[in-house]
Amino acid sequence: MDARQAPEFPAWPQYDDTERDGLIRALEQGQWWRMGGDEVNSFEREFADHHGAEHALAVTNGTHALELALQVMGVGPGTEVIVPAFTFISSSQAAQRLGAVTVPVDVDPDTYNIDPGAVAAAVTPRTRVIMPVHMAGLMADMDTLGKISAENGVPLLQDAAHAHGAQWQGRRVGELGSIATFSFQNGKLMTAGEGGVVVFPEGETEKYETAFLRHSCGRPRDDRRYLHRISGSNMRLNEFSASVLRAQLRRLDAQIAVRDERWTLLSQLLGAIDGVVPQGGDVRADRNSHYMAMFRVPGISEENRNALVDRLVAAGLPAFAGFRAIYRTEAFWEFGAPDESLDAIAERCPHTDAISQDCVWLHHRVLLAGEQEMHVTAEIVADAVATV
């Protein structure tokens, strides 16, 4: 394959007759919402089992999953939620929409995951939740974060939107003792176009039951008299989406195995390019689901980074600029921002500022291609970096 030719990557989303059969099954059962059908119930059981959780609650999207989880964990006006400053904005907005203050903290420059030292320094009497984000499928330092959580009596909420099937020292997301949320948006490792799920570990049945009420307008499963017990909203997932997600779950493990093998090669190739530093790892995160293939070009300006992304896209790579630091978005400051200036937050988040300026990521479908495509990808990156 000529490096000057656009490489061919598998399409995403992927589907086959398993999804088609599921959609027909959902159609023909005659009930298309979760209270009358069985696709959502079945998916919840299967997803919980796959991730080692006691319960799973499927919802409309990953942002709603975060918001619902935070609400049942007691987040609201007068409380604070610690989040990584380098993340998709939903990690912050889910707390802000509940009236809480989001406190962004810095991330590790190698893994891009939340810095436990920065978390410990940010805890106050108002801190209600610490939210690690497992960036690109690489799990955050759950050992140190767990100690900080225990010492301060502040629970963790894992934002696992990128981490379907990931593990930390052999333990799955649902086996780590904290509530977690996942996203099924169109680009994610499993998708139904949209969707999300909250998983509850052993011992959190009460929160699960409360979450069920809140995601269904405060209404119990067997209610026939409109006895809304608590306030809530309609965050119910539909039967068609659940049928697709059941099919997506069945091929998740095989896809993770391929992506992991390809990333081992691609990261080595990227690391050999002058000026390119691929995302690092953590041996304790012994199963990385690789939602993104991420790398940095330290010292590049944001303008040139954006030009680099454009060159990669023009050459046939599904490339994107890294997340903008959440405190450098207008949305962050609309409500629920801490009582600090932008400059003050940036001063204590130097790694986030640097990463959000010089980071590039490739969609995970790149890692579902063959070994030759990894070589071509690296050659394209090398050519593009040399010209900006």
Coordinates of C-alpha atoms in Angstrom, one line a residue, residues 1-320:
M1 CA 0.0 0.0 0.0
D2 CA 1.3 3.4 -1.0
A3 CA 1.6 5.8 2.0
R4 CA 0.3 8.6 -0.2
Q5 CA -2.9 6.7 -0.8
A6 CA -5.8 7.1 1.7
P7 CA -5.8 4.0 3.9
E8 CA -9.0 2.0 4.2
F9 CA -10.4 1.6 7.7
P10 CA -13.5 -0.4 8.8
A11 CA -16.7 1.6 8.9
W12 CA -18.2 2.6 12.2
P13 CA -20.8 1.7 13.5
Q14 CA -20.5 -2.0 12.7
Y15 CA -23.5 -4.2 12.4
D16 CA -24.8 -7.4 10.9
D17 CA -27.8 -9.7 11.1
T18 CA -27.5 -9.7 14.9
E19 CA -28.7 -6.1 15.1
R20 CA -31.3 -6.7 12.3
D21 CA -32.7 -9.7 14.2
G22 CA -32.8 -7.7 17.4
L23 CA -34.7 -4.8 15.8
I24 CA -37.3 -7.2 14.4
R25 CA -37.6 -8.9 17.7
A26 CA -38.2 -5.6 19.4
L27 CA -40.7 -4.6 16.7
E28 CA -42.7 -7.8 16.8
Q29 CA -43.0 -8.0 20.6
G30 CA -45.6 -5.3 20.3
Q31 CA -44.4 -3.0 23.0
W32 CA -41.7 -0.5 22.1
W33 CA -41.0 1.1 25.5
R34 CA -39.2 -0.4 28.4
M35 CA -42.2 -0.7 30.7
G36 CA -43.9 -3.1 28.2
G37 CA -41.1 -4.9 26.5
D38 CA -38.1 -7.0 27.6
E39 CA -35.1 -5.7 25.5
V40 CA -34.1 -3.0 27.9
N41 CA -34.4 -5.3 30.9
S42 CA -32.4 -8.0 29.1
F43 CA -29.7 -5.5 28.1
E44 CA -29.4 -4.2 31.6
R45 CA -28.8 -7.7 33.0
E46 CA -26.3 -8.6 30.3
F47 CA -24.4 -5.3 30.6
A48 CA -24.2 -5.6 34.4
D49 CA -23.0 -9.2 34.2
H50 CA -20.4 -8.2 31.6
H51 CA -19.0 -5.4 33.8
G52 CA -19.2 -7.1 37.2
A53 CA -22.0 -4.9 38.5
E54 CA -25.0 -5.8 40.6
H55 CA -27.4 -3.5 38.7
A56 CA -27.4 -1.6 35.4
L57 CA -29.9 1.1 34.5
A58 CA -30.2 2.1 30.8
V59 CA -30.9 5.7 30.0
T60 CA -31.3 8.0 27.0
N61 CA -27.6 9.1 26.7
G62 CA -24.3 9.2 28.6
T63 CA -24.8 12.8 29.7
H64 CA -28.1 11.9 31.4
A65 CA -26.4 8.9 32.9
L66 CA -23.9 11.2 34.6
E67 CA -26.6 13.6 35.7
L68 CA -28.8 10.8 37.2
A69 CA -25.9 9.2 39.0
L70 CA -24.8 12.5 40.5
Q71 CA -28.3 13.3 41.6
V72 CA -28.8 10.0 43.5
M73 CA -25.3 10.5 45.1
G74 CA -26.6 13.7 46.6
V75 CA -25.2 16.3 44.3
G76 CA -27.1 19.6 44.2
P77 CA -26.9 23.3 45.1
G78 CA -24.2 24.0 47.7
T79 CA -22.1 20.9 46.8
E80 CA -19.0 20.5 44.7
V81 CA -17.9 17.9 42.2
I82 CA -14.2 17.4 41.3
V83 CA -13.6 16.6 37.7
P84 CA -10.6 16.4 35.4
A85 CA -10.0 19.7 33.5
F86 CA -9.2 17.6 30.3
T87 CA -12.5 15.8 29.4
F88 CA -15.6 16.2 27.3
I89 CA -17.8 18.9 28.7
S90 CA -20.5 16.6 29.8
S91 CA -18.4 15.5 32.8
S92 CA -18.7 19.1 34.1
Q93 CA -22.1 20.1 32.8
A94 CA -23.9 17.1 34.4
A95 CA -23.0 18.5 37.8
Q96 CA -23.6 22.1 36.9
R97 CA -27.1 21.4 35.6
L98 CA -27.9 20.0 39.1
G99 CA -26.9 23.4 40.6
A100 CA -23.5 22.1 41.9
V101 CA -20.1 23.7 41.4
T102 CA -17.7 21.9 39.2
V103 CA -14.1 22.0 40.4
P104 CA -11.6 21.2 37.5
V105 CA -8.2 19.8 38.5
D106 CA -5.2 18.9 36.5
V107 CA -4.4 15.6 34.7
D108 CA -1.3 13.5 34.3
P109 CA 0.7 14.6 31.2
D110 CA 1.4 11.0 30.2
T111 CA -1.9 9.2 30.7
Y112 CA -4.2 12.3 30.4
N113 CA -6.1 10.9 33.4
I114 CA -7.0 12.9 36.5
D115 CA -4.1 13.6 38.9
P116 CA -4.8 12.1 42.3
G117 CA -2.5 14.7 44.0
A118 CA -4.6 17.5 42.4
V119 CA -7.7 15.8 43.6
A120 CA -6.5 15.5 47.2
A121 CA -5.6 19.2 47.2
A122 CA -9.1 20.2 45.9
V123 CA -11.3 18.4 48.4
T124 CA -13.3 20.7 50.7
P125 CA -16.1 20.1 53.2
R126 CA -18.5 20.8 50.2
T127 CA -17.1 18.1 48.0
R128 CA -19.8 15.5 47.4
V129 CA -18.3 13.5 44.5
I130 CA -14.9 12.8 42.8
M131 CA -15.3 12.0 39.2
P132 CA -12.4 10.2 37.4
V133 CA -12.7 9.9 33.7
H134 CA -11.1 6.9 32.1
M135 CA -9.5 8.8 29.2
A136 CA -9.6 6.9 25.9
G137 CA -10.3 3.6 27.7
L138 CA -7.2 3.8 30.0
M139 CA -8.5 3.6 33.6
A140 CA -7.5 6.3 36.0
D141 CA -5.4 5.5 39.2
M142 CA -8.3 3.8 41.0
D143 CA -6.0 2.6 43.9
T144 CA -4.9 6.1 44.9
L145 CA -8.3 7.7 44.2
G146 CA -9.9 5.0 46.3
K147 CA -7.7 5.9 49.2
I148 CA -8.5 9.6 48.8
S149 CA -12.2 8.8 48.7
A150 CA -12.0 6.7 51.8
E151 CA -9.9 9.1 53.8
N152 CA -12.3 12.0 53.0
G153 CA -15.6 10.2 52.9
V154 CA -16.3 11.4 49.4
P155 CA -17.5 8.7 46.9
L156 CA -16.1 8.2 43.4
L157 CA -18.2 8.3 40.3
Q158 CA -16.4 6.7 37.3
D159 CA -17.1 8.4 34.0
A160 CA -16.5 5.3 31.9
A161 CA -17.9 6.7 28.7
H162 CA -14.7 5.5 26.9
A163 CA -14.1 2.4 28.9
H164 CA -16.5 -0.4 28.0
G165 CA -14.9 -3.6 28.9
A166 CA -11.8 -2.0 30.5
Q167 CA -10.2 -3.4 33.7
W168 CA -8.0 -2.3 36.6
Q169 CA -5.8 -5.0 38.0
G170 CA -8.1 -7.6 36.7
R171 CA -11.2 -6.0 38.1
R172 CA -14.0 -4.8 35.9
V173 CA -15.5 -1.3 36.2
G174 CA -18.5 -2.7 38.2
E175 CA -16.2 -4.5 40.6
L176 CA -14.3 -1.4 41.9
G177 CA -16.9 -0.5 44.5
S178 CA -18.2 2.8 42.9
I179 CA -21.0 3.8 40.6
A180 CA -20.0 4.2 37.0
T181 CA -21.6 5.5 33.8
F182 CA -21.2 4.7 30.2
S183 CA -22.1 6.3 26.9
F184 CA -23.5 4.7 23.7
Q185 CA -23.2 7.7 21.4
N186 CA -22.5 7.0 17.8
G187 CA -18.7 7.0 18.0
K188 CA -18.4 5.0 21.2
L189 CA -17.1 1.4 21.5
M190 CA -20.7 0.2 21.7
T191 CA -23.5 2.3 20.1
A192 CA -27.1 2.6 19.3
G193 CA -26.7 6.2 18.0
E194 CA -27.4 7.5 21.5
G195 CA -27.9 5.9 24.9
G196 CA -26.2 5.5 28.2
V197 CA -26.2 3.3 31.3
V198 CA -25.5 3.7 35.0
V199 CA -24.0 0.6 36.7
F200 CA -24.2 0.1 40.5
P201 CA -21.8 -2.1 42.4
E202 CA -22.8 -4.5 45.2
G203 CA -24.3 -2.6 48.1
E204 CA -25.9 0.2 46.1
T205 CA -29.3 -1.3 45.5
E206 CA -31.1 1.6 47.3
K207 CA -29.4 4.2 44.9
Y208 CA -30.3 2.0 42.0
E209 CA -34.0 1.9 43.0
T210 CA -34.0 5.7 43.5
A211 CA -32.3 6.1 40.1
F212 CA -35.0 4.0 38.5
L213 CA -37.7 6.2 39.9
R214 CA -36.0 9.4 38.9
H215 CA -35.3 8.2 35.3
S216 CA -39.0 7.3 34.9
C217 CA -40.7 10.5 36.1
G218 CA -40.7 9.3 39.7
R219 CA -43.1 6.4 38.9
P220 CA -42.7 2.9 40.2
R221 CA -42.5 -0.1 37.8
D222 CA -45.9 -1.4 38.7
D223 CA -47.7 1.9 39.1
R224 CA -51.2 2.1 37.5
R225 CA -52.5 5.2 39.3
Y226 CA -49.9 7.8 38.6
L227 CA -48.4 7.7 42.0
H228 CA -45.2 9.6 41.3
R229 CA -43.1 9.1 44.5
I230 CA -40.3 11.6 43.8
S231 CA -39.5 14.2 41.2
G232 CA -37.8 12.9 38.1
S233 CA -37.6 13.1 34.3
N234 CA -38.1 10.8 31.4
M235 CA -34.6 9.2 30.7
R236 CA -35.9 5.8 29.7
L237 CA -34.1 4.0 26.9
N238 CA -36.4 2.6 24.2
E239 CA -36.6 -1.1 23.2
F240 CA -35.1 -0.7 19.7
S241 CA -31.9 0.9 21.0
A242 CA -31.6 -1.8 23.7
S243 CA -31.9 -4.5 21.1
V244 CA -29.0 -3.0 19.1
L245 CA -26.9 -2.6 22.2
R246 CA -27.4 -6.3 23.1
A247 CA -25.8 -7.2 19.7
Q248 CA -23.1 -4.6 20.1
L249 CA -22.1 -6.1 23.5
R250 CA -21.6 -9.5 22.0
R251 CA -18.7 -8.4 19.8
L252 CA -17.1 -6.0 22.3
D253 CA -14.5 -8.3 23.7
A254 CA -13.2 -9.4 20.2
Q255 CA -13.0 -5.8 19.1
I256 CA -11.0 -4.8 22.2
A257 CA -8.5 -7.6 21.6
V258 CA -7.9 -6.3 18.0
R259 CA -7.6 -2.7 19.1
D260 CA -5.2 -3.6 21.9
E261 CA -2.9 -5.5 19.5
R262 CA -3.0 -2.7 16.9
W263 CA -2.3 0.0 19.5
T264 CA 0.8 -1.9 20.7
L265 CA 2.1 -1.5 17.2
L266 CA 0.8 1.9 16.4
S267 CA 2.1 3.5 19.6
Q268 CA 5.5 2.2 18.9
L269 CA 5.5 3.6 15.4
L270 CA 4.1 7.0 16.6
G271 CA 6.7 7.1 19.4
A272 CA 9.5 6.7 16.8
I273 CA 8.4 9.9 15.0
D274 CA 10.4 13.0 15.9
G275 CA 8.2 15.4 18.0
V276 CA 5.3 12.9 18.5
V277 CA 4.5 11.4 22.0
P278 CA 1.7 8.8 22.1
Q279 CA -0.5 8.5 25.2
G280 CA 1.2 6.5 27.9
G281 CA -0.2 3.6 29.9
D282 CA -0.3 2.1 33.4
V283 CA 0.5 -1.5 33.9
R284 CA -2.3 -1.7 36.6
A285 CA -4.8 -0.7 33.9
D286 CA -4.4 -4.2 32.4
R287 CA -7.2 -4.0 29.9
N288 CA -7.5 -0.9 27.9
S289 CA -10.5 -0.7 25.6
H290 CA -8.8 2.0 23.4
Y291 CA -11.6 4.4 22.5
M292 CA -9.1 6.7 21.0
A293 CA -5.6 6.5 19.6
M294 CA -4.2 9.7 21.2
F295 CA -0.9 11.4 20.8
R296 CA 0.7 14.8 21.6
V297 CA 3.0 17.1 19.6
P298 CA 4.6 19.0 22.5
G299 CA 5.4 22.6 21.7
I300 CA 3.1 22.9 18.8
S301 CA 0.7 25.9 18.8
E302 CA -3.0 25.3 18.9
E303 CA -3.3 26.9 15.4
N304 CA -0.7 24.5 14.0
R305 CA -2.2 21.5 15.8
N306 CA -5.5 22.3 14.1
A307 CA -3.8 22.6 10.8
L308 CA -2.2 19.2 11.5
V309 CA -5.6 17.6 12.1
D310 CA -6.8 19.1 8.8
R311 CA -3.9 17.5 7.0
L312 CA -4.5 14.1 8.6
V313 CA -8.2 14.3 7.6
A314 CA -7.3 15.2 4.1
A315 CA -4.9 12.2 4.0
G316 CA -7.8 9.9 5.0
L317 CA -7.4 9.6 8.8
P318 CA -10.4 10.1 11.1
A319 CA -8.5 12.6 13.2
F320 CA -9.7 15.2 15.7

